CSV table of C-alpha atoms (C1' of nucleotides) in Angstrom, one decimal:
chain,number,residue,atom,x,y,z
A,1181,UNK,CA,148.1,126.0,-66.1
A,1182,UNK,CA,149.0,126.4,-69.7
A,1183,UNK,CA,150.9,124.1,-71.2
A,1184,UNK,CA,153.8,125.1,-73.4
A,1185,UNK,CA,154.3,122.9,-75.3
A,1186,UNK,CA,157.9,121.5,-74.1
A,1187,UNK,CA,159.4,118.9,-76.4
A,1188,UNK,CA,162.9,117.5,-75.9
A,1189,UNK,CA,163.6,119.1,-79.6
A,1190,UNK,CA,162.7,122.2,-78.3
A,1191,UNK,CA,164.7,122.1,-75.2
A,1192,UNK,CA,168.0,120.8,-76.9
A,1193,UNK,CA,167.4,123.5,-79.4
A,1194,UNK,CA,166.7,126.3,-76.8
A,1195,UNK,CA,169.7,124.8,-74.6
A,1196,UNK,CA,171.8,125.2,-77.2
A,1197,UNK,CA,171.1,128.7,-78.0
A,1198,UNK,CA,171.0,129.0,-74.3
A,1199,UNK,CA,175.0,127.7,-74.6
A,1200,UNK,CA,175.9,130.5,-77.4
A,1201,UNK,CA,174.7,133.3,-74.7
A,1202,UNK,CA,176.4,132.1,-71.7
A,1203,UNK,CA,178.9,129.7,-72.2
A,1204,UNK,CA,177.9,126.0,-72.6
A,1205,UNK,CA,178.8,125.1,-68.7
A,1206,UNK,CA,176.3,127.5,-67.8
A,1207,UNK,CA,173.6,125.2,-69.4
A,1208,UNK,CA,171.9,124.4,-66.7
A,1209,UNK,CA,168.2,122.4,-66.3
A,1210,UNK,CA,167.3,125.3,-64.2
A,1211,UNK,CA,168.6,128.0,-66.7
A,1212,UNK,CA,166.5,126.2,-69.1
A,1213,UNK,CA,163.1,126.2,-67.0
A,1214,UNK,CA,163.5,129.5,-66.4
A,1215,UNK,CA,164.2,130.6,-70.1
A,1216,UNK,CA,160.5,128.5,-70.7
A,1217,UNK,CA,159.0,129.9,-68.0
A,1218,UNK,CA,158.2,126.8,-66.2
A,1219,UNK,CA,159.3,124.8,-63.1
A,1220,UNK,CA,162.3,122.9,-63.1
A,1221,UNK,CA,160.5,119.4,-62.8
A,1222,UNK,CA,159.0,120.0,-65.7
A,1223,UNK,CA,161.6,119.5,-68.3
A,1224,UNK,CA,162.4,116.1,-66.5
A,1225,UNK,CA,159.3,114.1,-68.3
A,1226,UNK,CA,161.4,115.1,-71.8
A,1227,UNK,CA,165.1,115.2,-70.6
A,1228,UNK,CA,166.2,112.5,-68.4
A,1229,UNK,CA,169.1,114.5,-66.6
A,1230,UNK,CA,171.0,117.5,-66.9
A,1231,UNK,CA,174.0,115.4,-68.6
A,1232,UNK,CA,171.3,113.9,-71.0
A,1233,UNK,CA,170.7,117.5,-72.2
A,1234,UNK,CA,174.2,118.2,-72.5
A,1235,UNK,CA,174.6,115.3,-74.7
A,1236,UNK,CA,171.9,116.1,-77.0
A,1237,UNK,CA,173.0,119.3,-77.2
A,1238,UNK,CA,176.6,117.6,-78.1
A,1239,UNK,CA,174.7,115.7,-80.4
A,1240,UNK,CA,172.8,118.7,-82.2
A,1241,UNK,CA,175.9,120.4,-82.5
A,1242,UNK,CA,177.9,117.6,-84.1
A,1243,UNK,CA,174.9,117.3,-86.5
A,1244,UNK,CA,175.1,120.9,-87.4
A,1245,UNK,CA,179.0,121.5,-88.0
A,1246,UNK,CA,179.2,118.4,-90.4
A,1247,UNK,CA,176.2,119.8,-92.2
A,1248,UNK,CA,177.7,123.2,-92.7
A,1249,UNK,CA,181.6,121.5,-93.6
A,1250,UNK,CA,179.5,119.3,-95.9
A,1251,UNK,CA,178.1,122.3,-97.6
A,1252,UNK,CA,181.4,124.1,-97.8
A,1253,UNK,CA,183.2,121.1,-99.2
A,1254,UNK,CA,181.2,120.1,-102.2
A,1255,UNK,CA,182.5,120.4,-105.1
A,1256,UNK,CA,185.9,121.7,-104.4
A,1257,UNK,CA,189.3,119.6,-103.7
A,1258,UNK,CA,192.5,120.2,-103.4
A,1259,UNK,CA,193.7,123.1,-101.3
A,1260,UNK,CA,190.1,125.0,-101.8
A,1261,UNK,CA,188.5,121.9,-100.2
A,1262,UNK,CA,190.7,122.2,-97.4
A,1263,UNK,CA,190.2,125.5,-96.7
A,1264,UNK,CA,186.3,125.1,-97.2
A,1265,UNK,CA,186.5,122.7,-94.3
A,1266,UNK,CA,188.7,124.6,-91.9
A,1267,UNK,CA,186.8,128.3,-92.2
A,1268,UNK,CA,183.2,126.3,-91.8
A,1269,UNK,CA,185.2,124.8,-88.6
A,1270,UNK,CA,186.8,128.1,-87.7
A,1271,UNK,CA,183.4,130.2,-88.8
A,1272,UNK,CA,180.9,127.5,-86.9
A,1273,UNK,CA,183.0,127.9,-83.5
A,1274,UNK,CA,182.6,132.2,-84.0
A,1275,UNK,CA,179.1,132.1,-84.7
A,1276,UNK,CA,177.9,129.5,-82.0
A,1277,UNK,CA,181.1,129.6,-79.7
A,1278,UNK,CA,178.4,127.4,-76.6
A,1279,UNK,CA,177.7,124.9,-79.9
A,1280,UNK,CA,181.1,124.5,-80.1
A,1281,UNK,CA,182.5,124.0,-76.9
A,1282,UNK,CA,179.0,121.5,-76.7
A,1283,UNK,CA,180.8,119.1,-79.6
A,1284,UNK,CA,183.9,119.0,-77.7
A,1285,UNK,CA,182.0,117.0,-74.7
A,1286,UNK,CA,183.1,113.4,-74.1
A,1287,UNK,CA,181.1,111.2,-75.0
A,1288,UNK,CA,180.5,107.7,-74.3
A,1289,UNK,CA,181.6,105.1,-77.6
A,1290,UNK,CA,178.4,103.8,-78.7
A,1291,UNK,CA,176.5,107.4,-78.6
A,1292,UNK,CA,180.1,108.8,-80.4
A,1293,UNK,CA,180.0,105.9,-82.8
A,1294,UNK,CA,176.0,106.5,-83.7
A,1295,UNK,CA,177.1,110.8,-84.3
A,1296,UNK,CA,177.7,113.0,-86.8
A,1297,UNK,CA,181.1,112.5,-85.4
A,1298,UNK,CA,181.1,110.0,-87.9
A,1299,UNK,CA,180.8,112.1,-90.9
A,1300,UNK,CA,183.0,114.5,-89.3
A,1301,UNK,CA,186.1,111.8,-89.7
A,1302,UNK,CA,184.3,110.4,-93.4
A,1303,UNK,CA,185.0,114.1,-94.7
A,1304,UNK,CA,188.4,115.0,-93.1
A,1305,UNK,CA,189.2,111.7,-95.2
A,1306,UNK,CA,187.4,113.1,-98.2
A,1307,UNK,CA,189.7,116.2,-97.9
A,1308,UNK,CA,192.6,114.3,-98.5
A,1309,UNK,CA,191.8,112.5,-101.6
A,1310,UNK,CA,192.7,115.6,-103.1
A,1311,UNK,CA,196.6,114.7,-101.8
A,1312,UNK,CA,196.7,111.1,-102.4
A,1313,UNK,CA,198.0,109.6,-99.2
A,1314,UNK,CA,198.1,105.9,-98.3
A,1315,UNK,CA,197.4,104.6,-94.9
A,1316,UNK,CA,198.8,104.8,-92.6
A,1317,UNK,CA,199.9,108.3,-93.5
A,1318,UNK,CA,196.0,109.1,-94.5
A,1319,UNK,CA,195.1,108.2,-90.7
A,1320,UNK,CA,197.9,110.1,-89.6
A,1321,UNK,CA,197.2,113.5,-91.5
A,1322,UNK,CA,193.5,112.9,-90.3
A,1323,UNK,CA,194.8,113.2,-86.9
A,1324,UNK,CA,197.0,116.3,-87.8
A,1325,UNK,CA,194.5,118.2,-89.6
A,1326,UNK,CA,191.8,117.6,-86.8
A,1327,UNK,CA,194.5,118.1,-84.1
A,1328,UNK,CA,195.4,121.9,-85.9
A,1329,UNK,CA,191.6,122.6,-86.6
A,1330,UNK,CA,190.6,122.1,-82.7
A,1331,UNK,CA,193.5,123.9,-81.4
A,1332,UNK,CA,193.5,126.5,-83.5
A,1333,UNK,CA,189.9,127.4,-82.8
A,1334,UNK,CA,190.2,126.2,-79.2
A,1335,UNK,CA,193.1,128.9,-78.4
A,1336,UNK,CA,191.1,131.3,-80.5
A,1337,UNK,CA,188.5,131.4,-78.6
A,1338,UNK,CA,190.4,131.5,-75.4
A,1339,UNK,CA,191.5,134.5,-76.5
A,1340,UNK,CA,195.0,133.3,-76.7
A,1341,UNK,CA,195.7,135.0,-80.1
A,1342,UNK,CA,194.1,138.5,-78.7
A,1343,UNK,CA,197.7,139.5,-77.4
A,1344,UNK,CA,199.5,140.1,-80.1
A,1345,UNK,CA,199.4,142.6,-83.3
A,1346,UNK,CA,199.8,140.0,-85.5
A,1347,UNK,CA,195.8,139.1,-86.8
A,1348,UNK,CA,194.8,135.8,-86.1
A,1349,UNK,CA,193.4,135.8,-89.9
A,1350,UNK,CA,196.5,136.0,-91.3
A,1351,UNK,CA,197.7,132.9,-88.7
A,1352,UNK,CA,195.2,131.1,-89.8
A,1353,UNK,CA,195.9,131.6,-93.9
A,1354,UNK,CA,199.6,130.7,-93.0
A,1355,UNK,CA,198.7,127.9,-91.2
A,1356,UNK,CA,196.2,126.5,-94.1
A,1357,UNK,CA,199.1,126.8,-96.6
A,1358,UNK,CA,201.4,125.1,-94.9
A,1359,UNK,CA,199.3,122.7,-94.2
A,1360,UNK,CA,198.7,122.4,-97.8
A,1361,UNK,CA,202.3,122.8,-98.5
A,1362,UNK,CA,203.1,119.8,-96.3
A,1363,UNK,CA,200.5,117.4,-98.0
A,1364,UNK,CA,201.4,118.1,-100.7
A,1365,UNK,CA,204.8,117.1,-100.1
A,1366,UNK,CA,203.8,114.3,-98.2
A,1367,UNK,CA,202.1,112.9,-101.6
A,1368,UNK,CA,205.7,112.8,-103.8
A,1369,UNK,CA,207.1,111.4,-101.2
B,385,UNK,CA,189.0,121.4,-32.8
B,386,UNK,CA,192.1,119.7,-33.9
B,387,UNK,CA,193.8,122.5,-36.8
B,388,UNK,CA,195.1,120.7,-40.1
B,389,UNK,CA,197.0,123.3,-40.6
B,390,UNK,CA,195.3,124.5,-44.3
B,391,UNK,CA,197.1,127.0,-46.3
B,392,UNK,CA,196.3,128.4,-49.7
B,393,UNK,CA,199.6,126.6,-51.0
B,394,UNK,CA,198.4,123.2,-49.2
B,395,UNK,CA,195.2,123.6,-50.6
B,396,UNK,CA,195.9,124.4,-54.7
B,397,UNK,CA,198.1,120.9,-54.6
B,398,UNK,CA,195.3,118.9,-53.0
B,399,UNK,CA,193.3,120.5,-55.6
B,400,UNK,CA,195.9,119.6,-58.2
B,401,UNK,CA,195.9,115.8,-57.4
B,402,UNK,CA,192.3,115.9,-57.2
B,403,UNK,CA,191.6,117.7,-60.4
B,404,UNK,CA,193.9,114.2,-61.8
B,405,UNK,CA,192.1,111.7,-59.7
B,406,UNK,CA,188.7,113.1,-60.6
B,407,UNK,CA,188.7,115.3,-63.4
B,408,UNK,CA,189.1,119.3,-63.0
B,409,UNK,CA,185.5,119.6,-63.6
B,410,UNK,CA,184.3,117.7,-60.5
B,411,UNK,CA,187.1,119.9,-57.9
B,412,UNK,CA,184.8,121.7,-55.7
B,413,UNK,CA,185.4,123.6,-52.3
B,414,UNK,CA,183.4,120.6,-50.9
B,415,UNK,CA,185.5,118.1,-52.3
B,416,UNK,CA,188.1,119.2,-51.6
B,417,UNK,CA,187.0,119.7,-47.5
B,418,UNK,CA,186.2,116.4,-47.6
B,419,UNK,CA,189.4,115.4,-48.2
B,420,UNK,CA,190.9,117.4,-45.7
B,421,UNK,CA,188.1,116.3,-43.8
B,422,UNK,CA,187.4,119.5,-42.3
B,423,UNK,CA,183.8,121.7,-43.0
B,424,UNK,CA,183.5,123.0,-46.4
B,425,UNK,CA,183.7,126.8,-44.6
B,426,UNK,CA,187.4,126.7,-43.3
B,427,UNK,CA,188.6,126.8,-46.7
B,428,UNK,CA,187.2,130.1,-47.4
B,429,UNK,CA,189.9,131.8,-45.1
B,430,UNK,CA,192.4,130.8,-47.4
B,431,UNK,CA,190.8,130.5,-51.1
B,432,UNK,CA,188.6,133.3,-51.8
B,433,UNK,CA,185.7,131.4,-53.7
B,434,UNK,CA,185.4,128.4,-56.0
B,435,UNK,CA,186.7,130.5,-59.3
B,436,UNK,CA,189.6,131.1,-57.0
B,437,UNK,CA,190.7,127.9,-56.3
B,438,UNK,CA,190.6,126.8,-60.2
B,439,UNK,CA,192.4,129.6,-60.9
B,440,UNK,CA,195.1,128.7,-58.8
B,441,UNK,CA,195.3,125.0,-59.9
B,442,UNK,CA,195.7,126.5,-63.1
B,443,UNK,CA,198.6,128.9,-62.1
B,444,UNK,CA,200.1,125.8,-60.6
B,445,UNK,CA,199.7,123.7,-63.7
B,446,UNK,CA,201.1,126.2,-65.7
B,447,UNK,CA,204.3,126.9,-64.0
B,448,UNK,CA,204.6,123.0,-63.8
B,449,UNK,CA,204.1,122.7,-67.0
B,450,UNK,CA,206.4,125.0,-68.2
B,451,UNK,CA,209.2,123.3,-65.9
B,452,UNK,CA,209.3,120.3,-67.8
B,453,UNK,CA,209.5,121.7,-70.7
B,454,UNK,CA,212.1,124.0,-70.1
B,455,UNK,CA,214.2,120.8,-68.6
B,456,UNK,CA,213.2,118.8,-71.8
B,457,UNK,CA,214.3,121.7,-74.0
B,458,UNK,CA,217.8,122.5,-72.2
B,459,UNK,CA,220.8,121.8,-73.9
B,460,UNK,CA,218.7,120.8,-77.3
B,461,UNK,CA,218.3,122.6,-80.6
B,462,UNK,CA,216.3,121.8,-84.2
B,463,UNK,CA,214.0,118.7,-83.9
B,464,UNK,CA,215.4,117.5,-80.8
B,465,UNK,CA,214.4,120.4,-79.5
B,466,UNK,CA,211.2,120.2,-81.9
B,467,UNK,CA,210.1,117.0,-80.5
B,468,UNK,CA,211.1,117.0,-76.6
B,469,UNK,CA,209.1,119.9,-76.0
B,470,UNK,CA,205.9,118.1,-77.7
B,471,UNK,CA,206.7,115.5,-75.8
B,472,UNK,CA,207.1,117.4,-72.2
B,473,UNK,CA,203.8,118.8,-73.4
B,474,UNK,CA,202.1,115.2,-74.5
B,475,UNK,CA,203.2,113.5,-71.0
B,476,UNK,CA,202.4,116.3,-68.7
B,477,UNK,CA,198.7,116.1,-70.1
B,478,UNK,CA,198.9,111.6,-69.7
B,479,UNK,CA,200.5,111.8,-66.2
B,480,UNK,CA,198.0,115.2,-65.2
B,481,UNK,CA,194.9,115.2,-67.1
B,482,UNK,CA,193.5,116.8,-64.3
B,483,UNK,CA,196.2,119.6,-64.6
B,484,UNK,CA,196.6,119.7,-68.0
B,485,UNK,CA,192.5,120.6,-68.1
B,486,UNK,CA,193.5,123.3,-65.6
B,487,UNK,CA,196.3,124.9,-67.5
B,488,UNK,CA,193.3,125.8,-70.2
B,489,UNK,CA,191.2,127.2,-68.0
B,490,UNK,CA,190.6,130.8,-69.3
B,491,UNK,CA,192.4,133.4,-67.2
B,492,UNK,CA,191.8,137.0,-67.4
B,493,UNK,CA,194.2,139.0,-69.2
B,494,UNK,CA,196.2,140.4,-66.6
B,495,UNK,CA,196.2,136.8,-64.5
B,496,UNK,CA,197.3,135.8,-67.5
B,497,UNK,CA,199.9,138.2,-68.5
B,498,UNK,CA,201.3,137.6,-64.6
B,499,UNK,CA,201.7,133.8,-65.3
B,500,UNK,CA,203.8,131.2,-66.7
B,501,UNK,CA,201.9,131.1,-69.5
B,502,UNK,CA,204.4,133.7,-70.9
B,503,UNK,CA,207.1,131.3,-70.5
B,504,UNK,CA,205.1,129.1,-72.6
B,505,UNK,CA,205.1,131.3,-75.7
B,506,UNK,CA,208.6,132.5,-75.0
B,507,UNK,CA,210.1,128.7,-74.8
B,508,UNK,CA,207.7,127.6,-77.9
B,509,UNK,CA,209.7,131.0,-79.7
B,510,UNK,CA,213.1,129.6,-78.7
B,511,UNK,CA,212.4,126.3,-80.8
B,512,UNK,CA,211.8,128.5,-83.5
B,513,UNK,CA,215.6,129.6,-83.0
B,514,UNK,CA,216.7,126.5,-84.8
B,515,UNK,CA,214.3,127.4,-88.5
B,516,UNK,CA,215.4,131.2,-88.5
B,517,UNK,CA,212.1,132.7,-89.3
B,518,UNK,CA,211.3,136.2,-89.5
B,519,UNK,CA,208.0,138.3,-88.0
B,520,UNK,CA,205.8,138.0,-89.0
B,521,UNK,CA,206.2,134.2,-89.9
B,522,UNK,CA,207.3,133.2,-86.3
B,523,UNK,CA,204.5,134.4,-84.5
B,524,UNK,CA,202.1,132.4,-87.2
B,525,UNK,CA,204.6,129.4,-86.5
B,526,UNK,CA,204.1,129.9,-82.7
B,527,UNK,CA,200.5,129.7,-83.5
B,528,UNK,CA,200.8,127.0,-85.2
B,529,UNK,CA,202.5,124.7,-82.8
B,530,UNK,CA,200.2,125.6,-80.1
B,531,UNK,CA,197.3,124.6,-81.6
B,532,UNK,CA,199.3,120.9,-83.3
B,533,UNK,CA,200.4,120.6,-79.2
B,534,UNK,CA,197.3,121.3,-77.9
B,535,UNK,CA,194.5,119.7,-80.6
B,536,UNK,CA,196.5,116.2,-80.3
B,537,UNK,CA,196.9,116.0,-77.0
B,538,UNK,CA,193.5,117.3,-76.0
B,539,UNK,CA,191.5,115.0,-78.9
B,540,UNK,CA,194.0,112.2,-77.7
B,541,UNK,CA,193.0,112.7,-74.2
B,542,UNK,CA,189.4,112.5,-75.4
B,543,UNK,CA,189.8,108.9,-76.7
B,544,UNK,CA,189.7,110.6,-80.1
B,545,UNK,CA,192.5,108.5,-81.1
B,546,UNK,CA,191.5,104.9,-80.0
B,547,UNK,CA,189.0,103.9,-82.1
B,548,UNK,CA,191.5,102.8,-85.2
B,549,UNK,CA,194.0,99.9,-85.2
B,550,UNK,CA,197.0,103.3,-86.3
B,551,UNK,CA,198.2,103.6,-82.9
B,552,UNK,CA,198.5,107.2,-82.2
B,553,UNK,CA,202.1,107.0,-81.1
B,554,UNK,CA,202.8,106.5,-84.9
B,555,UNK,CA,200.4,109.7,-86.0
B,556,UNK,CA,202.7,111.7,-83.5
B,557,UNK,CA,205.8,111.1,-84.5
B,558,UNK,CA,204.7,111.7,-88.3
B,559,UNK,CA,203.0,115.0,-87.2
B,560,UNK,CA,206.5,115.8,-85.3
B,561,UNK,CA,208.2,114.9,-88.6
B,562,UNK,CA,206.1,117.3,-90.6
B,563,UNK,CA,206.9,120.1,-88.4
B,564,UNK,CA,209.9,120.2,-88.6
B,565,UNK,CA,210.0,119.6,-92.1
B,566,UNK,CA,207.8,122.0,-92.9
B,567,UNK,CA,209.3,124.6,-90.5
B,568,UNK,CA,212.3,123.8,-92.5
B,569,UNK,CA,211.1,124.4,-96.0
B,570,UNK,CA,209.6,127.9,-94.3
B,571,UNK,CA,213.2,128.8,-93.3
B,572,UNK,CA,214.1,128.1,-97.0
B,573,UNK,CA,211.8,130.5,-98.4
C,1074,DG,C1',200.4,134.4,-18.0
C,1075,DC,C1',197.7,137.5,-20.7
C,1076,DA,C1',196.2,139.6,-25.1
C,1077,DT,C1',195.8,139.2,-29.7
C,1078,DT,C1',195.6,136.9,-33.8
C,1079,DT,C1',194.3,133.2,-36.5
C,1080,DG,C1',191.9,128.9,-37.8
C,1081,DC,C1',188.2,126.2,-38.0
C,1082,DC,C1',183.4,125.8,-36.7
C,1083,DT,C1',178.1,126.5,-36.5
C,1084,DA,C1',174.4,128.6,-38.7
C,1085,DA,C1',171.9,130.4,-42.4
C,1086,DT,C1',170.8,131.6,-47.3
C,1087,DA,C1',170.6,130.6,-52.0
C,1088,DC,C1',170.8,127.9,-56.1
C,1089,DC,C1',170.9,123.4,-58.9
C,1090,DT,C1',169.5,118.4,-59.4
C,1091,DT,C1',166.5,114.9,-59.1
C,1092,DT,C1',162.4,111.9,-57.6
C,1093,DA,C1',157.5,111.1,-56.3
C,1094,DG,C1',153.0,112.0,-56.6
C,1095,DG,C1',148.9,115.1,-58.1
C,1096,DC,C1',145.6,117.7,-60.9
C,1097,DA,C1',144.0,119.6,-65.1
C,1098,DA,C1',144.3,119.9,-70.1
C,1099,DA,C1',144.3,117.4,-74.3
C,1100,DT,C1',143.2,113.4,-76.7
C,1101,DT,C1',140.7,109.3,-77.8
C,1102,DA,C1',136.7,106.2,-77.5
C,1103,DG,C1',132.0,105.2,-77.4
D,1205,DC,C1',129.3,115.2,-77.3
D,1206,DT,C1',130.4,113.3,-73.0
D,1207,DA,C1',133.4,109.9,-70.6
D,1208,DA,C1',137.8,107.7,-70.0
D,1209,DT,C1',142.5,107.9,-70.6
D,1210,DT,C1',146.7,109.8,-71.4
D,1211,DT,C1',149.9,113.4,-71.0
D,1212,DG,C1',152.0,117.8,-69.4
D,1213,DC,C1',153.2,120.7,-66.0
D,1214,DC,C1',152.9,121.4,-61.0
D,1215,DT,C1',153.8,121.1,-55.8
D,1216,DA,C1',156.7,119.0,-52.4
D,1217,DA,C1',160.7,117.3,-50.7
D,1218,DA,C1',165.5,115.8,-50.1
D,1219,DG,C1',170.4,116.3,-51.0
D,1220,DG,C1',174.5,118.7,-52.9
D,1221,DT,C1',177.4,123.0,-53.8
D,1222,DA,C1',178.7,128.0,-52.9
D,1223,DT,C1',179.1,131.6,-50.0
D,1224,DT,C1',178.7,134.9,-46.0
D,1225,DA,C1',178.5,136.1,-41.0
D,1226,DG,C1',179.7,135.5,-36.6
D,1227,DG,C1',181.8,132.5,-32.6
D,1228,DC,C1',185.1,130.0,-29.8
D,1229,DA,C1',189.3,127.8,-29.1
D,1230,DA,C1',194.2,127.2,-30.3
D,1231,DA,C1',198.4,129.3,-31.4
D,1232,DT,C1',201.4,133.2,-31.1
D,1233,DG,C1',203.5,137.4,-29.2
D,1234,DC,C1',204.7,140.2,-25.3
DNA sequence: GCATTTGCCTAATACCTTTAGGCAAATTAG
DNA sequence: CTAATTTGCCTAAAGGTATTAGGCAAATGC
């Protein structure tokens, strides 16, 4: 009987790699033992239940993407902030598509309101200090730019972009200037 | 052995209503047995498996979906048009959250290519009648509203919205307003 | 009224979730 | 360095969902 040396760091971690290979609703406690080599009951002394590792894995996931927008943001403003922040968005959900789908999960206000969901609002404001908006307009184009981030990615990962000749790249670059376009508009207004 | 009289019709609109009651995550075959209170089995006569059955609540959704829409379109043009189509969209997903999960369900590509989810893209074109835009411009437009459509409503539906005093009604008619005066300025260029 | 089809059932297998209780390995104490 | 304690993974068991195979009775067609 050796031990492994199972952790609840290490399980969100491996679950969340486990979500990037099959799809972050195939996370499963099971899928997990397995991937350990252990027996299902085991992983229940670090995880309390299968929606608990979900949510950590949420929670990793949140952690991450703000990190890597938070990296992609500094020092730039303006239209080059904005487009930091929606290719680290866009580029996160490529590279770790189960990570992604993981920070979309529901979840309950006090564990949303202690997340890096936090941050995630703090720096879609930040953005827009570059087009100086006053509220309520600043809470509005919050809600716009995270509404058109999220669907973008979310219907680019469906595939519902794959039909067409026209690359999604260029979409996407159309869709970032007009963004800008319109905030910038906004602002003289 | 009294017979209920299941069909596969019968069966995707129970499915439909439970998907809203419960969330379209929680419809399973035994659910929905249960609530024609008949043994999970029977139901495989007339749905082929569990993937099955989703799929069809989602074929349902869409064609729904795309009913109103059409309706709330008909006989408008511009913004009008512009803004009752959001808004078919927007109350679909309040009234049938259950649905409205199903409709994004990912289909396979000939499903997909069979279903109303052509009519989607087609009608969302048609509101694009009243900013003349050229190719490729009107398929990164098409894109574009998708993903403002679907990112509000979807972080809306997630409670995204609710944590501020703004009330989101106000962030969706500015985002409305921005559309169209964006798609406007487009036409202009 | 009889034959056939059809619809729902029983039975069985397999997998996932979760809890309870046990034994051995690792850690701490003397 | 051994003894006591804690901790980690295990066995066992119960309950839920998915799916298939095969059976009997109700509905339908002739």
């Amino acid at each position: 009987m050796v031990r492994v040396g199972l952790t609840t760091e290490r399980l969100t971690q491996a679950g969340a790699e486990l979500a990037d290979e099959v799809g972050f609703d195939q996370v499963t406690v099971s899928a997990l033992a397995r991937r350990f080599d252990v027996k299902v009951a085991s992983l229940y002394s670090h995880v309390r239940n299968s929606h608990d590792l979900k949510t950590r894995i949420a929670l990793l996931a949140l952690e991450e993407l703000a990190d890597r927008v938070a990296a992609a943001v500094a020092g730039r403003a303006g239209k080059d902030a904005l487009a930091a922040f929606a290719d680290a968005y866009r580029d996160y959900a490529r590279v770790h598509p189960g990570r992604y789908d993981a920070a979309r999960l529901r979840l309950d206000p006090e564990t949303a309101a202690a997340s890096a969901a936090v941050r995630h609002s703090q720096m879609t404001r930040a953005i827009l200090r570059g087009y100086d908006l006053t509220e309520p307009d600043q809470t509005h184009a919050v809600r716009m730019l995270g509404s058109v981030f999220h669907g973008y990615v979310s219907l680019e990962m469906a595939g519902a972009f794959s039909h067409t000749a026209v690359p999604s790249q260029e979409s996407w670059a159309w869709t970032l200037d007009s963004l800008d376009t319109l905030l910038r508009t906004w602002t003289t207004t």
